[in-house]
Amino acid sequence: IENMSSEIFGKGGAEKVEKEMKVKFLGRVNLDQKIRDITDAAKPAILEVEHLQKEFDKIFTKLIFTMPA
């Protein structure tokens, strides 16, 4: 999972590692001012930022389907 993905820190590093290490890329969590403000206030951003909820749903779905039974 690539976190803090942005123009400041760059994007695509996790996908590069995926190829090098032969692991599955699960998703990306972009750096966002709203997320920073909410977490600085000690609140869980996933409950307040809709696009973050959607991204984690995608990540969790991929994770569930890649785990061995």
Tab-separated table of N, CA, C and O in Angstrom:
chain	number	residue	atom	x	y	z
A	1	ILE	N	0.860	-1.174	0.000
A	1	ILE	CA	0.000	0.000	0.000
A	1	ILE	C	0.904	1.235	0.000
A	1	ILE	O	1.810	1.333	0.812
A	2	GLU	N	0.641	2.118	-0.923
A	2	GLU	CA	1.401	3.359	-0.980
A	2	GLU	C	0.624	4.418	-0.211
A	2	GLU	O	-0.508	4.734	-0.552
A	3	ASN	N	1.252	4.943	0.865
A	3	ASN	CA	0.575	6.009	1.606
A	3	ASN	C	1.329	7.310	1.416
A	3	ASN	O	2.484	7.331	1.021
A	4	MET	N	0.656	8.416	1.686
A	4	MET	CA	1.202	9.769	1.505
A	4	MET	C	1.589	10.027	0.053
A	4	MET	O	2.507	10.776	-0.243
A	5	SER	N	0.877	9.423	-0.857
A	5	SER	CA	1.113	9.629	-2.283
A	5	SER	C	0.654	11.039	-2.655
A	5	SER	O	-0.454	11.436	-2.341
A	6	SER	N	1.540	11.801	-3.292
A	6	SER	CA	1.180	13.170	-3.668
A	6	SER	C	2.226	13.747	-4.598
A	6	SER	O	3.232	13.105	-4.901
A	7	GLU	N	1.987	14.978	-5.016
A	7	GLU	CA	2.978	15.667	-5.837
A	7	GLU	C	4.245	15.948	-5.028
A	7	GLU	O	5.334	16.011	-5.573
A	8	ILE	N	4.113	16.112	-3.728
A	8	ILE	CA	5.263	16.398	-2.867
A	8	ILE	C	6.141	15.163	-2.728
A	8	ILE	O	7.352	15.215	-2.900
A	9	PHE	N	5.532	14.027	-2.398
A	9	PHE	CA	6.291	12.811	-2.138
A	9	PHE	C	6.398	11.890	-3.338
A	9	PHE	O	7.119	10.904	-3.313
A	10	GLY	N	5.635	12.183	-4.384
A	10	GLY	CA	5.681	11.347	-5.571
A	10	GLY	C	4.646	10.233	-5.532
A	10	GLY	O	4.015	9.982	-4.520
A	11	LYS	N	4.496	9.585	-6.669
A	11	LYS	CA	3.547	8.471	-6.806
A	11	LYS	C	4.239	7.348	-7.564
A	11	LYS	O	5.152	7.584	-8.342
A	12	GLY	N	3.776	6.151	-7.339
A	12	GLY	CA	4.254	5.020	-8.121
A	12	GLY	C	5.347	4.202	-7.466
A	12	GLY	O	5.751	3.177	-8.005
A	13	GLY	N	5.821	4.617	-6.309
A	13	GLY	CA	6.885	3.871	-5.639
A	13	GLY	C	6.456	2.471	-5.243
A	13	GLY	O	7.221	1.513	-5.398
A	14	ALA	N	5.233	2.335	-4.760
A	14	ALA	CA	4.749	1.016	-4.345
A	14	ALA	C	4.600	0.083	-5.543
A	14	ALA	O	4.872	-1.114	-5.441
A	15	GLU	N	4.188	0.622	-6.668
A	15	GLU	CA	4.052	-0.210	-7.866
A	15	GLU	C	5.416	-0.679	-8.359
A	15	GLU	O	5.561	-1.787	-8.858
A	16	LYS	N	6.424	0.150	-8.198
A	16	LYS	CA	7.785	-0.249	-8.565
A	16	LYS	C	8.261	-1.387	-7.665
A	16	LYS	O	8.819	-2.376	-8.134
A	17	VAL	N	8.000	-1.257	-6.370
A	17	VAL	CA	8.385	-2.305	-5.411
A	17	VAL	C	7.619	-3.589	-5.700
A	17	VAL	O	8.160	-4.683	-5.579
A	18	GLU	N	6.348	-3.451	-6.108
A	18	GLU	CA	5.530	-4.619	-6.441
A	18	GLU	C	6.235	-5.468	-7.494
A	18	GLU	O	6.338	-6.695	-7.366
A	19	LYS	N	6.737	-4.833	-8.513
A	19	LYS	CA	7.400	-5.563	-9.593
A	19	LYS	C	8.729	-6.146	-9.132
A	19	LYS	O	9.058	-7.283	-9.455
A	20	GLU	N	9.489	-5.362	-8.370
A	20	GLU	CA	10.799	-5.823	-7.911
A	20	GLU	C	10.692	-6.994	-6.932
A	20	GLU	O	11.467	-7.932	-6.989
A	21	MET	N	9.712	-6.915	-6.028
A	21	MET	CA	9.591	-7.936	-4.979
A	21	MET	C	8.567	-9.015	-5.304
A	21	MET	O	8.359	-9.934	-4.511
A	22	LYS	N	7.877	-8.850	-6.436
A	22	LYS	CA	6.850	-9.811	-6.854
A	22	LYS	C	5.755	-9.964	-5.789
A	22	LYS	O	5.417	-11.066	-5.370
A	23	VAL	N	5.243	-8.818	-5.337
A	23	VAL	CA	4.124	-8.776	-4.398
A	23	VAL	C	2.986	-8.000	-5.050
A	23	VAL	O	3.176	-7.315	-6.042
A	24	LYS	N	1.798	-8.119	-4.486
A	24	LYS	CA	0.621	-7.472	-5.076
A	24	LYS	C	0.455	-6.049	-4.543
A	24	LYS	O	0.486	-5.821	-3.347
A	25	PHE	N	0.286	-5.102	-5.472
A	25	PHE	CA	-0.026	-3.719	-5.115
A	25	PHE	C	-1.494	-3.658	-4.731
A	25	PHE	O	-2.369	-4.029	-5.501
A	26	LEU	N	-1.783	-3.196	-3.508
A	26	LEU	CA	-3.157	-3.188	-3.018
A	26	LEU	C	-3.869	-1.855	-3.182
A	26	LEU	O	-5.091	-1.817	-3.257
A	27	GLY	N	-3.124	-0.766	-3.212
A	27	GLY	CA	-3.786	0.524	-3.370
A	27	GLY	C	-2.916	1.672	-2.924
A	27	GLY	O	-1.768	1.503	-2.535
A	28	ARG	N	-3.520	2.845	-2.973
A	28	ARG	CA	-2.797	4.089	-2.693
A	28	ARG	C	-3.686	4.977	-1.825
A	28	ARG	O	-4.872	5.120	-2.083
A	29	VAL	N	-3.085	5.588	-0.811
A	29	VAL	CA	-3.779	6.568	0.021
A	29	VAL	C	-3.087	7.903	-0.208
A	29	VAL	O	-1.940	8.091	0.195
A	30	ASN	N	-3.768	8.799	-0.884
A	30	ASN	CA	-3.176	10.086	-1.227
A	30	ASN	C	-3.090	11.007	-0.017
A	30	ASN	O	-3.953	11.004	0.850
A	31	LEU	N	-2.034	11.791	0.016
A	31	LEU	CA	-1.884	12.827	1.029
A	31	LEU	C	-2.908	13.912	0.719
A	31	LEU	O	-3.032	14.359	-0.407
A	32	ASP	N	-3.635	14.322	1.728
A	32	ASP	CA	-4.751	15.230	1.520
A	32	ASP	C	-4.823	16.171	2.739
A	32	ASP	O	-4.743	15.715	3.872
A	33	GLN	N	-5.006	17.458	2.513
A	33	GLN	CA	-5.051	18.427	3.618
A	33	GLN	C	-6.192	18.121	4.576
A	33	GLN	O	-6.050	18.250	5.796
A	34	LYS	N	-7.332	17.696	4.052
A	34	LYS	CA	-8.484	17.394	4.914
A	34	LYS	C	-8.155	16.232	5.848
A	34	LYS	O	-8.480	16.273	7.032
A	35	ILE	N	-7.486	15.200	5.322
A	35	ILE	CA	-7.099	14.058	6.150
A	35	ILE	C	-6.135	14.521	7.238
A	35	ILE	O	-6.266	14.145	8.411
A	36	ARG	N	-5.182	15.344	6.873
A	36	ARG	CA	-4.218	15.851	7.856
A	36	ARG	C	-4.921	16.649	8.953
A	36	ARG	O	-4.640	16.469	10.142
A	37	ASP	N	-5.825	17.530	8.581
A	37	ASP	CA	-6.532	18.341	9.565
A	37	ASP	C	-7.336	17.479	10.537
A	37	ASP	O	-7.335	17.712	11.746
A	38	ILE	N	-8.007	16.472	9.999
A	38	ILE	CA	-8.834	15.599	10.838
A	38	ILE	C	-7.971	14.777	11.787
A	38	ILE	O	-8.273	14.670	12.972
A	39	THR	N	-6.894	14.212	11.274
A	39	THR	CA	-6.041	13.390	12.143
A	39	THR	C	-5.279	14.253	13.149
A	39	THR	O	-5.043	13.809	14.270
A	40	ASP	N	-4.929	15.478	12.778
A	40	ASP	CA	-4.312	16.394	13.752
A	40	ASP	C	-5.261	16.697	14.908
A	40	ASP	O	-4.827	16.979	16.025
A	41	ALA	N	-6.557	16.632	14.635
A	41	ALA	CA	-7.573	16.853	15.671
A	41	ALA	C	-7.913	15.551	16.408
A	41	ALA	O	-8.874	15.498	17.168
A	42	ALA	N	-7.104	14.504	16.181
A	42	ALA	CA	-7.265	13.194	16.839
A	42	ALA	C	-8.601	12.529	16.517
A	42	ALA	O	-9.182	11.836	17.343
A	43	LYS	N	-9.072	12.731	15.288
A	43	LYS	CA	-10.299	12.079	14.829
A	43	LYS	C	-9.916	11.059	13.757
A	43	LYS	O	-8.961	11.260	13.014
A	44	PRO	N	-10.680	9.961	13.629
A	44	PRO	CA	-10.388	8.969	12.584
A	44	PRO	C	-10.861	9.481	11.213
A	44	PRO	O	-12.061	9.628	10.969
A	45	ALA	N	-9.918	9.749	10.338
A	45	ALA	CA	-10.241	10.314	9.024
A	45	ALA	C	-11.123	9.400	8.196
A	45	ALA	O	-11.947	9.874	7.410
A	46	ILE	N	-10.978	8.099	8.377
A	46	ILE	CA	-11.760	7.166	7.557
A	46	ILE	C	-13.262	7.332	7.785
A	46	ILE	O	-14.067	7.008	6.916
A	47	LEU	N	-13.650	7.863	8.937
A	47	LEU	CA	-15.070	8.074	9.210
A	47	LEU	C	-15.590	9.384	8.627
A	47	LEU	O	-16.789	9.587	8.549
A	48	GLU	N	-14.687	10.278	8.225
A	48	GLU	CA	-15.111	11.605	7.806
A	48	GLU	C	-14.771	11.969	6.361
A	48	GLU	O	-15.254	12.972	5.858
A	49	VAL	N	-13.938	11.182	5.702
A	49	VAL	CA	-13.504	11.520	4.346
A	49	VAL	C	-13.969	10.410	3.406
A	49	VAL	O	-13.426	9.309	3.404
A	50	GLU	N	-14.979	10.725	2.592
A	50	GLU	CA	-15.617	9.705	1.757
A	50	GLU	C	-14.637	9.034	0.791
A	50	GLU	O	-14.650	7.815	0.654
A	51	HIS	N	-13.775	9.800	0.128
A	51	HIS	CA	-12.864	9.177	-0.841
A	51	HIS	C	-11.876	8.243	-0.141
A	51	HIS	O	-11.441	7.249	-0.718
A	52	LEU	N	-11.559	8.524	1.115
A	52	LEU	CA	-10.672	7.644	1.881
A	52	LEU	C	-11.381	6.330	2.198
A	52	LEU	O	-10.793	5.255	2.094
A	53	GLN	N	-12.646	6.411	2.546
A	53	GLN	CA	-13.439	5.205	2.800
A	53	GLN	C	-13.478	4.315	1.562
A	53	GLN	O	-13.291	3.098	1.654
A	54	LYS	N	-13.692	4.919	0.417
A	54	LYS	CA	-13.766	4.153	-0.830
A	54	LYS	C	-12.429	3.494	-1.152
A	54	LYS	O	-12.380	2.344	-1.589
A	55	GLU	N	-11.331	4.209	-0.938
A	55	GLU	CA	-10.007	3.650	-1.229
A	55	GLU	C	-9.703	2.472	-0.298
A	55	GLU	O	-9.209	1.442	-0.737
A	56	PHE	N	-10.025	2.614	0.982
A	56	PHE	CA	-9.795	1.505	1.903
A	56	PHE	C	-10.699	0.315	1.593
A	56	PHE	O	-10.279	-0.834	1.742
A	57	ASP	N	-11.926	0.564	1.152
A	57	ASP	CA	-12.794	-0.541	0.726
A	57	ASP	C	-12.145	-1.328	-0.409
A	57	ASP	O	-12.150	-2.558	-0.410
A	58	LYS	N	-11.571	-0.615	-1.386
A	58	LYS	CA	-10.891	-1.293	-2.497
A	58	LYS	C	-9.688	-2.095	-1.999
A	58	LYS	O	-9.472	-3.233	-2.419
A	59	ILE	N	-8.909	-1.488	-1.105
A	59	ILE	CA	-7.727	-2.169	-0.563
A	59	ILE	C	-8.134	-3.427	0.198
A	59	ILE	O	-7.555	-4.493	0.002
A	60	PHE	N	-9.139	-3.304	1.075
A	60	PHE	CA	-9.571	-4.458	1.857
A	60	PHE	C	-10.121	-5.570	0.969
A	60	PHE	O	-9.880	-6.750	1.215
A	61	THR	N	-10.846	-5.200	-0.079
A	61	THR	CA	-11.378	-6.207	-1.003
A	61	THR	C	-10.238	-6.952	-1.681
A	61	THR	O	-10.251	-8.183	-1.762
A	62	LYS	N	-9.240	-6.222	-2.164
A	62	LYS	CA	-8.082	-6.886	-2.792
A	62	LYS	C	-7.370	-7.782	-1.795
A	62	LYS	O	-6.955	-8.892	-2.139
A	63	LEU	N	-7.237	-7.315	-0.574
A	63	LEU	CA	-6.545	-8.084	0.456
A	63	LEU	C	-7.282	-9.382	0.751
A	63	LEU	O	-6.673	-10.463	0.831
A	64	ILE	N	-8.579	-9.306	0.878
A	64	ILE	CA	-9.389	-10.496	1.169
A	64	ILE	C	-9.232	-11.538	0.060
A	64	ILE	O	-9.068	-12.723	0.329
A	65	PHE	N	-9.236	-11.084	-1.195
A	65	PHE	CA	-9.172	-12.024	-2.309
A	65	PHE	C	-7.754	-12.511	-2.616
A	65	PHE	O	-7.583	-13.404	-3.434
A	66	THR	N	-6.752	-11.936	-1.970
A	66	THR	CA	-5.378	-12.412	-2.209
A	66	THR	C	-4.869	-13.297	-1.066
A	66	THR	O	-3.837	-13.927	-1.204
A	67	MET	N	-5.613	-13.348	0.029
A	67	MET	CA	-5.181	-14.180	1.156
A	67	MET	C	-5.493	-15.651	0.877
A	67	MET	O	-6.565	-15.956	0.334
A	68	PRO	N	-4.591	-16.532	1.259
A	68	PRO	CA	-4.889	-17.962	1.067
A	68	PRO	C	-6.037	-18.408	1.953
A	68	PRO	O	-6.231	-17.881	3.041
A	69	ALA	N	-6.772	-19.374	1.472
A	69	ALA	CA	-7.933	-19.883	2.229
A	69	ALA	C	-7.507	-20.748	3.379
A	69	ALA	O	-6.461	-21.300	3.457
